[in-house]
CSV table of N, CA and C in Angstrom, one decimal:
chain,number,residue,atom,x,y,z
A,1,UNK,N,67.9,106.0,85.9
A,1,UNK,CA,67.6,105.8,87.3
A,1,UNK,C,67.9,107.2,87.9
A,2,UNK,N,67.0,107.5,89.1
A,2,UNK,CA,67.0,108.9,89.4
A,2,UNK,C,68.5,108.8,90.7
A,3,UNK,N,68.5,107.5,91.6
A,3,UNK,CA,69.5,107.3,92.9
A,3,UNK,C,70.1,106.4,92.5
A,4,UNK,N,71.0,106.0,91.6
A,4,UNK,CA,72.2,104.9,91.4
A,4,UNK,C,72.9,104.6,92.9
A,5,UNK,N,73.0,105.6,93.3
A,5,UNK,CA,74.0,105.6,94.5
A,5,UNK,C,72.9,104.9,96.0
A,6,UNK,N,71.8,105.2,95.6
A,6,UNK,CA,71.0,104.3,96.9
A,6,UNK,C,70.5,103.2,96.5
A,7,UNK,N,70.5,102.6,95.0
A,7,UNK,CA,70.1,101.6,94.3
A,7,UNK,C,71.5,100.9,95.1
A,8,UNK,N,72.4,101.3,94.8
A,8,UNK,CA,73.7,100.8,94.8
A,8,UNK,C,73.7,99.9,96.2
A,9,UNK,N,73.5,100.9,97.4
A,9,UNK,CA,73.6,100.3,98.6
A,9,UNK,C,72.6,99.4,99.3
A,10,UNK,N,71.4,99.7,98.6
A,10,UNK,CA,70.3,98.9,98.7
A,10,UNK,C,71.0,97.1,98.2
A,11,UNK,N,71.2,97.1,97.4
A,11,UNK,CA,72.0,96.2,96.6
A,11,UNK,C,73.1,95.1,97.3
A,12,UNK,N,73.9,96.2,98.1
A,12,UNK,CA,74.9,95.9,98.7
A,12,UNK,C,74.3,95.1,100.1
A,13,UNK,N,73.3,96.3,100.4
A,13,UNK,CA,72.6,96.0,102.0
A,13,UNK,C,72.0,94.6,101.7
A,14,UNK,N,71.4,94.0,100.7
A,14,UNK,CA,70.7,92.6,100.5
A,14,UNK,C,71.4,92.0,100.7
A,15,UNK,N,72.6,92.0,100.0
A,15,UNK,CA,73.7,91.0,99.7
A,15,UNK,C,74.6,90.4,101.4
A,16,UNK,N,74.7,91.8,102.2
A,16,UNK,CA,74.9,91.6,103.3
A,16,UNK,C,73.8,91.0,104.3
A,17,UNK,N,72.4,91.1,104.0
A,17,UNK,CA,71.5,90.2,104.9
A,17,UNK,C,71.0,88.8,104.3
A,18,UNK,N,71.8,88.8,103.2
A,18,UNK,CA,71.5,87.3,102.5
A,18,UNK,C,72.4,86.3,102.9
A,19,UNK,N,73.8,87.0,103.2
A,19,UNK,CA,74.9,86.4,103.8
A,19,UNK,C,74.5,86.1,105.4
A,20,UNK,N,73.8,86.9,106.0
A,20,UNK,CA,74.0,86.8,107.3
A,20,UNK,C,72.7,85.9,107.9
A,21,UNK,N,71.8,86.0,107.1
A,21,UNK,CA,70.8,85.0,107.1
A,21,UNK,C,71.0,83.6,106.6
A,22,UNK,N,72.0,83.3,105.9
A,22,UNK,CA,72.6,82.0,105.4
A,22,UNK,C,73.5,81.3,106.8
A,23,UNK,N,74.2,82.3,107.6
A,23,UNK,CA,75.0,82.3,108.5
A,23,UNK,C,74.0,81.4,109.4
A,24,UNK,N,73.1,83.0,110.2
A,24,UNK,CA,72.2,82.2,110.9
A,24,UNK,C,71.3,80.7,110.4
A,25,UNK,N,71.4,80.9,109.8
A,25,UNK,CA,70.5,79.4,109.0
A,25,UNK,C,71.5,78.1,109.8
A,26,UNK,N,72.5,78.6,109.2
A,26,UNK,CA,73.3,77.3,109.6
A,26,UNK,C,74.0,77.0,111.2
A,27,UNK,N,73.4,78.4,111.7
A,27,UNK,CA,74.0,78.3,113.2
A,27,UNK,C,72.7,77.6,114.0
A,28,UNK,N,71.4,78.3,113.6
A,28,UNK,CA,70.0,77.4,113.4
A,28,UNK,C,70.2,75.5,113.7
A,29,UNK,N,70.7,75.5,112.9
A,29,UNK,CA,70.4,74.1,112.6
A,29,UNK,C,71.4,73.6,113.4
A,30,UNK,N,72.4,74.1,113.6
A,30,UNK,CA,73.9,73.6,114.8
A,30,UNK,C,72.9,73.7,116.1
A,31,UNK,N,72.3,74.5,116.5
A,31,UNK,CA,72.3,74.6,117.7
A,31,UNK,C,70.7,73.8,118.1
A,32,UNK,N,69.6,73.2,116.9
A,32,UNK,CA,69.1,72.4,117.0
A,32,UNK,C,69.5,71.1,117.2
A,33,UNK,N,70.6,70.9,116.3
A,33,UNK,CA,71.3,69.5,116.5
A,33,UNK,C,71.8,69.0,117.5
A,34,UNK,N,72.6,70.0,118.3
A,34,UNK,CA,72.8,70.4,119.9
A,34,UNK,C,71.7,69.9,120.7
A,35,UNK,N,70.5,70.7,120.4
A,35,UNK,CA,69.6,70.2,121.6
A,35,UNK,C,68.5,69.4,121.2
A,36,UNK,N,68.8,68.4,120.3
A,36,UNK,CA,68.8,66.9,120.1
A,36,UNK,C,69.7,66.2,120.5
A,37,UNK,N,70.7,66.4,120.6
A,37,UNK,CA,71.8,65.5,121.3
A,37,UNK,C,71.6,65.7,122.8
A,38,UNK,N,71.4,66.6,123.5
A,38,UNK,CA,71.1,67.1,125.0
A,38,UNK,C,69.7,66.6,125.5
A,39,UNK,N,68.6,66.4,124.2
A,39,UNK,CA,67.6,66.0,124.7
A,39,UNK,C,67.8,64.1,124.7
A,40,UNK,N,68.8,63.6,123.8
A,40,UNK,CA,68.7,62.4,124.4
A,40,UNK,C,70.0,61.9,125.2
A,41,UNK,N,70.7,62.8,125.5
A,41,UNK,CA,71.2,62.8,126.7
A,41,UNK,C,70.8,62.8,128.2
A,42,UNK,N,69.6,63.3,128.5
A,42,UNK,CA,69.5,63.6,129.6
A,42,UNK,C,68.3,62.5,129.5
A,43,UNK,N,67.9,61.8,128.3
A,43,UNK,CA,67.0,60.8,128.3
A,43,UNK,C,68.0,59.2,129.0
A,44,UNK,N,69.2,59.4,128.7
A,44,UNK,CA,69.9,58.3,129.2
A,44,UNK,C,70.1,58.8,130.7
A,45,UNK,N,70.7,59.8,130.9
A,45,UNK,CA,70.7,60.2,132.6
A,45,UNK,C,70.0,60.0,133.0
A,46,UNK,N,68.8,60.1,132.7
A,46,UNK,CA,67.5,59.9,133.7
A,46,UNK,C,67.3,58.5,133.9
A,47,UNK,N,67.7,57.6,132.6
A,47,UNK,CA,67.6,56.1,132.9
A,47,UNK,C,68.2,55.7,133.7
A,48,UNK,N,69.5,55.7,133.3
A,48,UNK,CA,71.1,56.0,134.4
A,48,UNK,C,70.9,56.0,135.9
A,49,UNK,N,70.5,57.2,135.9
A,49,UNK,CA,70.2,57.8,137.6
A,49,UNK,C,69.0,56.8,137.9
A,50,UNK,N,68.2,56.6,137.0
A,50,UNK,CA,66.9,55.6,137.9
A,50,UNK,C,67.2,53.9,138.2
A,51,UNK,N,68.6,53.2,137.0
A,51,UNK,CA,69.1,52.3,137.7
A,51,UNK,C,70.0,52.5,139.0
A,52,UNK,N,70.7,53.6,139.0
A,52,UNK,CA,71.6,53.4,139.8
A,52,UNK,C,70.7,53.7,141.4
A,53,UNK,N,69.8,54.1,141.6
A,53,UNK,CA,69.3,54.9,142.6
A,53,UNK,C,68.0,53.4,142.9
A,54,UNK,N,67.9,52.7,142.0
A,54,UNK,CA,67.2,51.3,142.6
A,54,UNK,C,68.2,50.4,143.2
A,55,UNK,N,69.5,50.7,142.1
A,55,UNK,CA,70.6,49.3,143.0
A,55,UNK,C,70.7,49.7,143.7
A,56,UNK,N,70.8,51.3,144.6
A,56,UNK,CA,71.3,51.8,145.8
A,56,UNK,C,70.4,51.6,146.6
A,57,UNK,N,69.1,51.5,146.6
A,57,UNK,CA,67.7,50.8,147.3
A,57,UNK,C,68.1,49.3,147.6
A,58,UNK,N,68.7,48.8,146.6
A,58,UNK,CA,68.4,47.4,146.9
A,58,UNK,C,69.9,46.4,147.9
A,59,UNK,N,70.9,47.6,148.0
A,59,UNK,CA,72.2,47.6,148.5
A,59,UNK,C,72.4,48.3,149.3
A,60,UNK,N,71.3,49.2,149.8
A,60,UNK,CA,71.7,50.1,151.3
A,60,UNK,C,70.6,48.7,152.6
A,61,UNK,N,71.9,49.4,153.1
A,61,UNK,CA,71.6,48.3,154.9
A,61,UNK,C,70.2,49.1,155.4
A,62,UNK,N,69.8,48.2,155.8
A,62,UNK,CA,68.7,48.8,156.7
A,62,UNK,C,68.8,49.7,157.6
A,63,UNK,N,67.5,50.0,157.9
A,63,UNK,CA,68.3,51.8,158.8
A,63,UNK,C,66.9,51.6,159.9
A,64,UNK,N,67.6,51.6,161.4
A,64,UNK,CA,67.1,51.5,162.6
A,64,UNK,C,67.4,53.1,163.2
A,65,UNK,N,66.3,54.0,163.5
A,65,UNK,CA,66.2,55.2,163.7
A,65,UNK,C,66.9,56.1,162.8
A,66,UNK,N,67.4,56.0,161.9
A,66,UNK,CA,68.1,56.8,161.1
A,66,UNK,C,69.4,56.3,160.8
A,67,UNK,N,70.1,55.3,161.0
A,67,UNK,CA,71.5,54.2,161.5
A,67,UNK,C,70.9,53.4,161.0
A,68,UNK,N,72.1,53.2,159.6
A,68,UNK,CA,72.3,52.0,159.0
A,68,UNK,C,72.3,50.6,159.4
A,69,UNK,N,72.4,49.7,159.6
A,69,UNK,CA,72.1,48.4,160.1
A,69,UNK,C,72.5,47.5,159.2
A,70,UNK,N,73.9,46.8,159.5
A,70,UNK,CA,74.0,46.0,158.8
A,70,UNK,C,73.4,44.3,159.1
A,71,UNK,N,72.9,43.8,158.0
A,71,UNK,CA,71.8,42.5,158.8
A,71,UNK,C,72.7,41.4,158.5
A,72,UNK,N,72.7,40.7,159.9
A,72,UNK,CA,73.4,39.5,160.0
A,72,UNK,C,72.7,38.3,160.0
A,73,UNK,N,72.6,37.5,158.7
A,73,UNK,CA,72.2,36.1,158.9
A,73,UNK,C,72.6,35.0,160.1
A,74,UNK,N,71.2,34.6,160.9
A,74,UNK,CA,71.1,33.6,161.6
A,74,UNK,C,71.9,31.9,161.0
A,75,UNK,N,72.8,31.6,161.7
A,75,UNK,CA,72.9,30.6,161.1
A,75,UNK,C,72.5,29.8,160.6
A,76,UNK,N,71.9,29.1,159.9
A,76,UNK,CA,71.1,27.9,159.9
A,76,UNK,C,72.1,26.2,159.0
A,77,UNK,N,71.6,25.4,159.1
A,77,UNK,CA,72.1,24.3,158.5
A,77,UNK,C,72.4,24.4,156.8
A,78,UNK,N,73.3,24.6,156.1
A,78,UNK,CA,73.9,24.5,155.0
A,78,UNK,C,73.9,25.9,154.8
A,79,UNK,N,73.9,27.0,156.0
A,79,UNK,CA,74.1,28.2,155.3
A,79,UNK,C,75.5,28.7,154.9
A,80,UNK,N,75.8,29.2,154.1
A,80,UNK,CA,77.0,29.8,153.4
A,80,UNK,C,77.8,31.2,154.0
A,81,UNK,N,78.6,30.9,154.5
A,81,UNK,CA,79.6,32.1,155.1
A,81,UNK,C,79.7,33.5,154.2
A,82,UNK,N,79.4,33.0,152.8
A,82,UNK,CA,79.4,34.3,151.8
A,82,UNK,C,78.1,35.2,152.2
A,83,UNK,N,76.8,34.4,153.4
A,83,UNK,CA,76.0,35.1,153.5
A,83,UNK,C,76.5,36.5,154.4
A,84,UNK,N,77.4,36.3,155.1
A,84,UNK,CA,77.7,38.1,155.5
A,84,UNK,C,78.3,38.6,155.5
A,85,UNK,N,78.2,39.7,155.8
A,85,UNK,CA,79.2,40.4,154.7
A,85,UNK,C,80.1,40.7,154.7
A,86,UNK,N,81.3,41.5,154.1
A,86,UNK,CA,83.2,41.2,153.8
A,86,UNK,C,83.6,41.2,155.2
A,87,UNK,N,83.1,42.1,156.2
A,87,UNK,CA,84.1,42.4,157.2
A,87,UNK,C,83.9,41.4,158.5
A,88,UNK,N,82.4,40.3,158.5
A,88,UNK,CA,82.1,39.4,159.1
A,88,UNK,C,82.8,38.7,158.6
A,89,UNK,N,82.8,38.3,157.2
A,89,UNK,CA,83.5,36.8,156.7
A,89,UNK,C,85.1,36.8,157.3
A,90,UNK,N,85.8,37.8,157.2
A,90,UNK,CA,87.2,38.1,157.7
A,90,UNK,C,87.2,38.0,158.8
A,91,UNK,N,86.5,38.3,160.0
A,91,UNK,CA,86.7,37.7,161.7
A,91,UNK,C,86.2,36.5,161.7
A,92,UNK,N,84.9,35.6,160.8
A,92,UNK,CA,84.8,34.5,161.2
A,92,UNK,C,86.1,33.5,160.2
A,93,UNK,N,86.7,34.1,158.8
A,93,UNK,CA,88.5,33.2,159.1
A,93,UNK,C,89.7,33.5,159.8
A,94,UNK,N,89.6,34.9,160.2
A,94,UNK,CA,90.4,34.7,161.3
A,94,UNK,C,90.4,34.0,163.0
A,95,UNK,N,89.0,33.8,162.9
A,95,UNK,CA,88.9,33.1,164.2
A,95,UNK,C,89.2,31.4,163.9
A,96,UNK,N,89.0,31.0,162.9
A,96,UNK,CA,89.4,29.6,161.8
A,96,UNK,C,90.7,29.7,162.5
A,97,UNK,N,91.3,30.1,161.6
A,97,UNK,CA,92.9,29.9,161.6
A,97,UNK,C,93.7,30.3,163.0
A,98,UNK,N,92.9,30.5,163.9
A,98,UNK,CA,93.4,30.9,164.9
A,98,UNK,C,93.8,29.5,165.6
A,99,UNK,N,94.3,29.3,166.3
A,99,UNK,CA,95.4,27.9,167.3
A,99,UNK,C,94.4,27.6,167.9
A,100,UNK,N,93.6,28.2,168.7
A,100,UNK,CA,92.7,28.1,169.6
A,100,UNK,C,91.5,29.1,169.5
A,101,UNK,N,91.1,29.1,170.5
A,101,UNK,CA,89.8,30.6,171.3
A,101,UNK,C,90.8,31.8,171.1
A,102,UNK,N,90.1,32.7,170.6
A,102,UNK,CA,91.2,34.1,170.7
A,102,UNK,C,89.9,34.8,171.4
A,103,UNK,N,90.7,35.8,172.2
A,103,UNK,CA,89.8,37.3,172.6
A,103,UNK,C,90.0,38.5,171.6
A,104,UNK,N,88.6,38.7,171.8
A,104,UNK,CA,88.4,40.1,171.0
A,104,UNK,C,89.8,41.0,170.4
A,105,UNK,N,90.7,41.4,171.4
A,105,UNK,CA,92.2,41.7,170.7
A,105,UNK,C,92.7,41.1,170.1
A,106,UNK,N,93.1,39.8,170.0
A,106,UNK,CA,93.3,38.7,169.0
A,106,UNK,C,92.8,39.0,167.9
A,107,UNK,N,91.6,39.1,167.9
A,107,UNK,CA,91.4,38.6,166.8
A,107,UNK,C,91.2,39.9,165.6
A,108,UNK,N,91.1,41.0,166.5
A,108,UNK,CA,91.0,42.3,165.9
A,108,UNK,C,92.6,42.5,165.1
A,109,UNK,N,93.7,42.1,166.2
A,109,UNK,CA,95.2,42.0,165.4
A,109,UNK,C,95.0,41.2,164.3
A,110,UNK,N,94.3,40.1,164.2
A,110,UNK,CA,94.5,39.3,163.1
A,110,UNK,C,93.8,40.0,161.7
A,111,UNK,N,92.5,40.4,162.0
A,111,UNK,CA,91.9,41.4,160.9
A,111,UNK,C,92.7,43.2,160.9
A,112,UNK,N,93.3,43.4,161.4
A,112,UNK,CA,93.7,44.8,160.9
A,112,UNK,C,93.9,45.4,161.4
A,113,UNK,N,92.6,45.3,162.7
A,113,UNK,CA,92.6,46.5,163.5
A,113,UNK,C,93.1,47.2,164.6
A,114,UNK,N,93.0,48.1,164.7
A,114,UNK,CA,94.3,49.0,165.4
A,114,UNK,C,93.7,49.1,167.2
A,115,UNK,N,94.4,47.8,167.7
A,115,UNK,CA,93.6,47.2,168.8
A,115,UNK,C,94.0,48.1,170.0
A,116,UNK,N,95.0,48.8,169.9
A,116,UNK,CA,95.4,50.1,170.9
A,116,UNK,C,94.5,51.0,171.3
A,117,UNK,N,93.6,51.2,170.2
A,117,UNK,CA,93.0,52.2,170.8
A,117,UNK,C,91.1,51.5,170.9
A,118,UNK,N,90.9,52.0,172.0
A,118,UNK,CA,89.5,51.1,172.5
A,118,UNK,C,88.3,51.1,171.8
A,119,UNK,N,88.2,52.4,171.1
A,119,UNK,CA,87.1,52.9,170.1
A,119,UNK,C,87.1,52.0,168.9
A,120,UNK,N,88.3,51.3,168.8
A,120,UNK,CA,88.0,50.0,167.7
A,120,UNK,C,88.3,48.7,167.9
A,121,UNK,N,88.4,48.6,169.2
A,121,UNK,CA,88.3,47.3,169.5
A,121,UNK,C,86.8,47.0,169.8
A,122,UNK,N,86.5,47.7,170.7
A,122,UNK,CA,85.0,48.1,170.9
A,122,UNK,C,83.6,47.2,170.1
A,123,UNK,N,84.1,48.3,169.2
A,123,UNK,CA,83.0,47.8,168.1
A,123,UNK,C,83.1,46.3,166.8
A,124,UNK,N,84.3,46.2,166.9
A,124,UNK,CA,85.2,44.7,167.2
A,124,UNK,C,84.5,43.8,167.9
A,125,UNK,N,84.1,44.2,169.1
A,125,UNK,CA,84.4,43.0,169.7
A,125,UNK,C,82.4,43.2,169.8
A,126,UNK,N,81.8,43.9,170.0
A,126,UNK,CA,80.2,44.0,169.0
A,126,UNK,C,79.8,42.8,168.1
A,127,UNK,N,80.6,43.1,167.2
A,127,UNK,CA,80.7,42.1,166.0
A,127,UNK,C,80.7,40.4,166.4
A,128,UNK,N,81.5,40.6,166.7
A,128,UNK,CA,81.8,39.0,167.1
A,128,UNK,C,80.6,38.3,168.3
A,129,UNK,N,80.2,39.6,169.2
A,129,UNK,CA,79.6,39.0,169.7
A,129,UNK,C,78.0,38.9,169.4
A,130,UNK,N,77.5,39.7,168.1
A,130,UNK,CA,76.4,39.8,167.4
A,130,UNK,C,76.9,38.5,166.8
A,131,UNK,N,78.2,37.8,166.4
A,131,UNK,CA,78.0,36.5,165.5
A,131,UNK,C,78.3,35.5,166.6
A,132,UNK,N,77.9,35.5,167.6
A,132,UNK,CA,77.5,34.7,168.8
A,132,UNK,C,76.2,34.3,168.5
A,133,UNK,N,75.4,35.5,168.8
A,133,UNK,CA,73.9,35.6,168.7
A,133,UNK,C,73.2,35.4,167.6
A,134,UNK,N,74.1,35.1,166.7
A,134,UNK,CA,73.5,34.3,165.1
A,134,UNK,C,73.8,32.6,164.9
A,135,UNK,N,74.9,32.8,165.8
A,135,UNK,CA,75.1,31.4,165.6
A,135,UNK,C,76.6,31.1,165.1
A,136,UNK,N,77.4,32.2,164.4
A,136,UNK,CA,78.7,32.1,163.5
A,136,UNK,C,79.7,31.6,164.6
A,137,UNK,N,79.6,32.0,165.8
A,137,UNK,CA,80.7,32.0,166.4
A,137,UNK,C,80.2,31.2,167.7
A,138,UNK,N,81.6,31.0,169.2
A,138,UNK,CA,80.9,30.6,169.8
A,138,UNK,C,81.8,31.1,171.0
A,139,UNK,N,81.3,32.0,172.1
A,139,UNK,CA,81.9,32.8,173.1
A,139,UNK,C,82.1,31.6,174.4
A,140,UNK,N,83.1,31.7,174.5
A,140,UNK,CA,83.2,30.8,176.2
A,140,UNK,C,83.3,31.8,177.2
A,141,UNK,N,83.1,30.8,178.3
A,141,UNK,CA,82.7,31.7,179.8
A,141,UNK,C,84.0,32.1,180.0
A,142,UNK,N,85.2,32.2,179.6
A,142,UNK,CA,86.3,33.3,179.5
A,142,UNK,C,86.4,34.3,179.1
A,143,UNK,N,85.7,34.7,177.9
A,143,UNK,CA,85.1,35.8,177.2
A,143,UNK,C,86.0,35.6,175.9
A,144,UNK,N,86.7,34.4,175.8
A,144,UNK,CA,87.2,33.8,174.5
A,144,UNK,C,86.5,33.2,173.3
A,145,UNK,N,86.6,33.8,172.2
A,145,UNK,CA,85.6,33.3,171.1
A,145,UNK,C,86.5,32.1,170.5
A,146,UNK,N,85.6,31.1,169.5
A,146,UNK,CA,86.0,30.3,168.9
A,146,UNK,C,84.6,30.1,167.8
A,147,UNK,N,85.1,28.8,166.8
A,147,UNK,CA,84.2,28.9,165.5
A,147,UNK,C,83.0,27.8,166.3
A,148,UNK,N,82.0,27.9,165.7
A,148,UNK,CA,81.1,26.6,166.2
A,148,UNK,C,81.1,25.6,165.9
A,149,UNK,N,81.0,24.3,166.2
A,149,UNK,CA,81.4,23.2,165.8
A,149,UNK,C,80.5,22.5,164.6
């Protein structure tokens, strides 16, 4: 041989791109396996996000100019108190268990609310009298509510 000494490194230099192409090989195939797992990942997200984004269609209140609207069922004969919703059903049993006719403050103390300040009695007393106008409740010419008979 005329270059032993460049045979030699030649030799050497394979051995080091045989090693480092086995490397990549296997980092290859990690990082395919990776985005197979990301590709059916984001196949469940998408499902995910498309149920959750129909139940949120089918569970957002109606919206009057841009304002939510929560819709209050009309009373009707054998209708069900579960038909409205949590914070209705709570003023129409506390107006139940009430002794008598309670006024709007009354009845706001009995559900929770912090009847001191007018900004929530207010919209309190809204309520009650939108469940006038359905039929849930029943307003006397004192401005006293009670249940309907």
């Amino acid at each position: 041989m005329l270059y032993p000494e460049l045979v030699e490194r030649i030799t050497a230099r394979r051995a080091e791109l045989d090693e480092l192409e086995e490397q990549l090989a296997k980092r290859l195939a990690e990082v395919r396996a990776e985005r197979d797992e990301l590709a059916v990942a984001e196949k469940v997200l998408e499902r995910v996000s498309g149920q959750l984004a129909q139940e949120r269609a089918e569970a957002a209140p109606a919206q009057v100019g841009g304002m939510p609207v929560v819709m209050i069922p009309h009373r009707a004969a054998g209708a069900e108190e579960t038909a409205l919703p949590a914070d209705y059903q709570r003023i129409l049993a506390a107006v139940r268990q009430a002794a008598g006719p309670v006024m709007a403050r009354q009845g706001g103390e009995m559900v929770g609310v912090d009847v001191s300040v007018r900004a929530k009695l207010e919209p309190l007393r809204g309520r009650m009298n939108r469940m006038v106008d359905r039929g849930w409740l029943r307003k006397l010419p004192d401005g006293r509510f009670t249940t309907r008979l």
